[in-house]
């Protein structure tokens, strides 16, 4: 299962829990979700804007999105923390990617992803961003 599918499953579960009132959102949850959604959008904008960037810049933006999740996760507890933690875990392959050639040196296990993998990770982040927006407005 790829990143997009994992994030889609997490998003559907979060939306279902909120709809079924199993997850009661606190004002703090809403605030953190709103900030994280805005910051994710700033990190990984539209598909058109990302596709014009170099691989180095695309990878930088993906890592920035992971940092957004880590910061948001540090400020919450309970269901939102579990949701953000699972989302960050789904996106961890990004941490093993490199955009620069290895040359003759070691890469510490980093691999160069295919362009499609960048797109999939960006799509997963956009889905996550939409879910955080919906958490804020639920």
PDB file of C-alpha atoms in Angstrom:
ATOM      1  CA  UNK A   1       0.000   0.000   0.000  1.00  0.00           C
ATOM      2  CA  UNK A   2       1.423   3.367  -1.025  1.00  0.00           C
ATOM      3  CA  UNK A   3       1.481   6.689   0.772  1.00  0.00           C
ATOM      4  CA  UNK A   4      -1.634   8.010  -0.955  1.00  0.00           C
ATOM      5  CA  UNK A   5      -3.678   4.945  -0.021  1.00  0.00           C
ATOM      6  CA  UNK A   6      -2.486   5.001   3.592  1.00  0.00           C
ATOM      7  CA  UNK A   7      -3.274   8.691   3.979  1.00  0.00           C
ATOM      8  CA  UNK A   8      -6.651   8.160   2.283  1.00  0.00           C
ATOM      9  CA  UNK A   9      -7.489   5.392   4.778  1.00  0.00           C
ATOM     10  CA  UNK A  10      -6.412   7.572   7.708  1.00  0.00           C
ATOM     11  CA  UNK A  11      -8.420  10.519   6.398  1.00  0.00           C
ATOM     12  CA  UNK A  12     -11.538   8.418   5.946  1.00  0.00           C
ATOM     13  CA  UNK A  13     -11.186   6.998   9.455  1.00  0.00           C
ATOM     14  CA  UNK A  14     -10.745  10.480  10.962  1.00  0.00           C
ATOM     15  CA  UNK A  15     -13.724  11.837   9.059  1.00  0.00           C
ATOM     16  CA  UNK A  16     -15.836   8.836  10.114  1.00  0.00           C
ATOM     17  CA  UNK A  17     -14.882   9.242  13.793  1.00  0.00           C
ATOM     18  CA  UNK A  18     -15.752  12.936  13.688  1.00  0.00           C
ATOM     19  CA  UNK A  19     -19.028  12.309  11.868  1.00  0.00           C
ATOM     20  CA  UNK A  20     -20.016   9.532  14.300  1.00  0.00           C
ATOM     21  CA  UNK A  21     -19.076  11.830  17.205  1.00  0.00           C
ATOM     22  CA  UNK A  22     -16.497   9.359  18.478  1.00  0.00           C
ATOM     23  CA  UNK A  23     -13.914  12.095  18.196  1.00  0.00           C
ATOM     24  CA  UNK A  24     -14.935  15.316  19.857  1.00  0.00           C
ATOM     25  CA  UNK A  25     -12.673  18.074  18.651  1.00  0.00           C
ATOM     26  CA  UNK A  26     -11.400  20.572  21.182  1.00  0.00           C
ATOM     27  CA  UNK A  27     -10.703  24.191  20.272  1.00  0.00           C
ATOM     28  CA  UNK A  28      -6.990  23.356  20.569  1.00  0.00           C
ATOM     29  CA  UNK A  29      -7.394  20.466  18.089  1.00  0.00           C
ATOM     30  CA  UNK A  30      -9.114  22.776  15.640  1.00  0.00           C
ATOM     31  CA  UNK A  31      -6.446  25.432  16.010  1.00  0.00           C
ATOM     32  CA  UNK A  32      -3.565  22.996  15.498  1.00  0.00           C
ATOM     33  CA  UNK A  33      -5.351  21.381  12.537  1.00  0.00           C
ATOM     34  CA  UNK A  34      -5.932  24.786  10.915  1.00  0.00           C
ATOM     35  CA  UNK A  35      -2.302  25.844  11.302  1.00  0.00           C
ATOM     36  CA  UNK A  36      -0.999  22.499  10.075  1.00  0.00           C
ATOM     37  CA  UNK A  37      -3.325  22.614   7.047  1.00  0.00           C
ATOM     38  CA  UNK A  38      -2.142  26.114   6.142  1.00  0.00           C
ATOM     39  CA  UNK A  39       1.506  25.176   6.626  1.00  0.00           C
ATOM     40  CA  UNK A  40       1.132  21.995   4.544  1.00  0.00           C
ATOM     41  CA  UNK A  41      -0.454  24.037   1.772  1.00  0.00           C
ATOM     42  CA  UNK A  42       2.442  26.493   1.929  1.00  0.00           C
ATOM     43  CA  UNK A  43       4.968  23.644   1.775  1.00  0.00           C
ATOM     44  CA  UNK A  44       3.351  21.653  -1.035  1.00  0.00           C
ATOM     45  CA  UNK A  45       1.151  23.863  -3.161  1.00  0.00           C
ATOM     46  CA  UNK A  46      -0.572  22.907  -6.364  1.00  0.00           C
ATOM     47  CA  UNK A  47       0.559  20.059  -8.594  1.00  0.00           C
ATOM     48  CA  UNK A  48       1.378  22.576 -11.305  1.00  0.00           C
ATOM     49  CA  UNK A  49       3.653  24.620  -9.044  1.00  0.00           C
ATOM     50  CA  UNK A  50       5.474  21.562  -7.722  1.00  0.00           C
ATOM     51  CA  UNK A  51       6.093  20.055 -11.153  1.00  0.00           C
ATOM     52  CA  UNK A  52       7.992  23.162 -12.252  1.00  0.00           C
ATOM     53  CA  UNK A  53      10.511  22.749  -9.428  1.00  0.00           C
ATOM     54  CA  UNK A  54      13.780  20.851  -9.454  1.00  0.00           C
ATOM     55  CA  UNK A  55      13.939  17.521  -7.661  1.00  0.00           C
ATOM     56  CA  UNK A  56      16.035  19.149  -4.930  1.00  0.00           C
ATOM     57  CA  UNK A  57      13.343  21.761  -4.320  1.00  0.00           C
ATOM     58  CA  UNK A  58      10.528  19.214  -4.438  1.00  0.00           C
ATOM     59  CA  UNK A  59      12.304  17.078  -1.858  1.00  0.00           C
ATOM     60  CA  UNK A  60      12.905  20.146   0.298  1.00  0.00           C
ATOM     61  CA  UNK A  61       9.181  20.933   0.221  1.00  0.00           C
ATOM     62  CA  UNK A  62       8.274  17.342   1.137  1.00  0.00           C
ATOM     63  CA  UNK A  63      10.671  17.413   4.083  1.00  0.00           C
ATOM     64  CA  UNK A  64       9.196  20.732   5.124  1.00  0.00           C
ATOM     65  CA  UNK A  65       5.765  19.089   5.159  1.00  0.00           C
ATOM     66  CA  UNK A  66       7.096  16.350   7.438  1.00  0.00           C
ATOM     67  CA  UNK A  67       8.454  19.049   9.756  1.00  0.00           C
ATOM     68  CA  UNK A  68       4.993  20.649   9.826  1.00  0.00           C
ATOM     69  CA  UNK A  69       3.522  17.328  10.962  1.00  0.00           C
ATOM     70  CA  UNK A  70       6.190  16.874  13.631  1.00  0.00           C
ATOM     71  CA  UNK A  71       5.589  20.352  15.033  1.00  0.00           C
ATOM     72  CA  UNK A  72       1.817  19.901  15.033  1.00  0.00           C
ATOM     73  CA  UNK A  73       2.192  16.508  16.695  1.00  0.00           C
ATOM     74  CA  UNK A  74       4.272  18.068  19.470  1.00  0.00           C
ATOM     75  CA  UNK A  75       1.356  20.344  20.397  1.00  0.00           C
ATOM     76  CA  UNK A  76      -1.509  17.850  20.714  1.00  0.00           C
ATOM     77  CA  UNK A  77      -2.598  14.715  22.523  1.00  0.00           C
ATOM     78  CA  UNK A  78      -5.216  12.045  21.973  1.00  0.00           C
ATOM     79  CA  UNK A  79      -6.850  11.317  18.645  1.00  0.00           C
ATOM     80  CA  UNK A  80      -5.312  14.215  16.734  1.00  0.00           C
ATOM     81  CA  UNK A  81      -1.852  13.148  17.906  1.00  0.00           C
ATOM     82  CA  UNK A  82      -2.560   9.563  16.862  1.00  0.00           C
ATOM     83  CA  UNK A  83      -3.806  10.748  13.463  1.00  0.00           C
ATOM     84  CA  UNK A  84      -0.811  13.022  12.874  1.00  0.00           C
ATOM     85  CA  UNK A  85       1.617  10.347  14.066  1.00  0.00           C
ATOM     86  CA  UNK A  86       0.158   7.771  11.696  1.00  0.00           C
ATOM     87  CA  UNK A  87       0.278  10.281   8.834  1.00  0.00           C
ATOM     88  CA  UNK A  88       3.917  11.138   9.548  1.00  0.00           C
ATOM     89  CA  UNK A  89       4.756   7.435   9.667  1.00  0.00           C
ATOM     90  CA  UNK A  90       3.098   6.903   6.278  1.00  0.00           C
ATOM     91  CA  UNK A  91       5.294   9.644   4.827  1.00  0.00           C
ATOM     92  CA  UNK A  92       8.602   8.407   6.282  1.00  0.00           C
ATOM     93  CA  UNK A  93       9.902   7.042   2.960  1.00  0.00           C
ATOM     94  CA  UNK A  94      10.545  10.694   2.068  1.00  0.00           C
ATOM     95  CA  UNK A  95      13.228  10.725   4.765  1.00  0.00           C
ATOM     96  CA  UNK A  96      15.204   8.105   2.826  1.00  0.00           C
ATOM     97  CA  UNK A  97      15.119   9.973  -0.465  1.00  0.00           C
ATOM     98  CA  UNK A  98      17.918  11.969  -2.018  1.00  0.00           C
ATOM     99  CA  UNK A  99      17.817  14.297  -4.981  1.00  0.00           C
ATOM    100  CA  UNK A 100      21.555  14.654  -5.460  1.00  0.00           C
ATOM    101  CA  UNK A 101      23.804  12.109  -7.168  1.00  0.00           C
ATOM    102  CA  UNK A 102      25.806   9.976  -4.775  1.00  0.00           C
ATOM    103  CA  UNK A 103      29.100  10.292  -6.592  1.00  0.00           C
ATOM    104  CA  UNK A 104      31.608   7.943  -5.011  1.00  0.00           C
ATOM    105  CA  UNK A 105      30.422   8.456  -1.427  1.00  0.00           C
ATOM    106  CA  UNK A 106      28.059   6.600   0.854  1.00  0.00           C
ATOM    107  CA  UNK A 107      24.410   7.664   0.915  1.00  0.00           C
ATOM    108  CA  UNK A 108      23.448   6.256   4.330  1.00  0.00           C
ATOM    109  CA  UNK A 109      20.806   4.204   2.563  1.00  0.00           C
ATOM    110  CA  UNK A 110      19.220   7.164   0.767  1.00  0.00           C
ATOM    111  CA  UNK A 111      17.716   6.406  -2.627  1.00  0.00           C
ATOM    112  CA  UNK A 112      16.706   8.544  -5.575  1.00  0.00           C
ATOM    113  CA  UNK A 113      12.924   8.312  -6.018  1.00  0.00           C
ATOM    114  CA  UNK A 114      11.234   8.298  -9.387  1.00  0.00           C
ATOM    115  CA  UNK A 115       9.415  11.484 -10.365  1.00  0.00           C
ATOM    116  CA  UNK A 116       6.125   9.635  -9.853  1.00  0.00           C
ATOM    117  CA  UNK A 117       7.083   9.042  -6.202  1.00  0.00           C
ATOM    118  CA  UNK A 118       7.461  12.788  -5.655  1.00  0.00           C
ATOM    119  CA  UNK A 119       4.009  13.280  -7.153  1.00  0.00           C
ATOM    120  CA  UNK A 120       2.481  10.543  -4.987  1.00  0.00           C
ATOM    121  CA  UNK A 121       3.986  11.997  -1.796  1.00  0.00           C
ATOM    122  CA  UNK A 122       2.755  15.482  -2.736  1.00  0.00           C
ATOM    123  CA  UNK A 123      -0.724  14.111  -3.458  1.00  0.00           C
ATOM    124  CA  UNK A 124      -0.747  12.355  -0.073  1.00  0.00           C
ATOM    125  CA  UNK A 125       0.163  15.607   1.645  1.00  0.00           C
ATOM    126  CA  UNK A 126      -2.564  17.471  -0.219  1.00  0.00           C
ATOM    127  CA  UNK A 127      -5.110  14.866   0.934  1.00  0.00           C
ATOM    128  CA  UNK A 128      -3.834  15.234   4.478  1.00  0.00           C
ATOM    129  CA  UNK A 129      -4.136  19.008   4.193  1.00  0.00           C
ATOM    130  CA  UNK A 130      -7.773  18.725   3.067  1.00  0.00           C
ATOM    131  CA  UNK A 131      -8.524  16.444   6.007  1.00  0.00           C
ATOM    132  CA  UNK A 132      -6.960  18.872   8.473  1.00  0.00           C
ATOM    133  CA  UNK A 133      -9.051  21.649   6.906  1.00  0.00           C
ATOM    134  CA  UNK A 134     -12.173  19.544   7.438  1.00  0.00           C
ATOM    135  CA  UNK A 135     -11.161  18.864  11.063  1.00  0.00           C
ATOM    136  CA  UNK A 136     -10.925  22.581  11.627  1.00  0.00           C
ATOM    137  CA  UNK A 137     -14.384  23.213  10.197  1.00  0.00           C
ATOM    138  CA  UNK A 138     -16.158  20.137  11.624  1.00  0.00           C
TER     139      UNK A 138
END
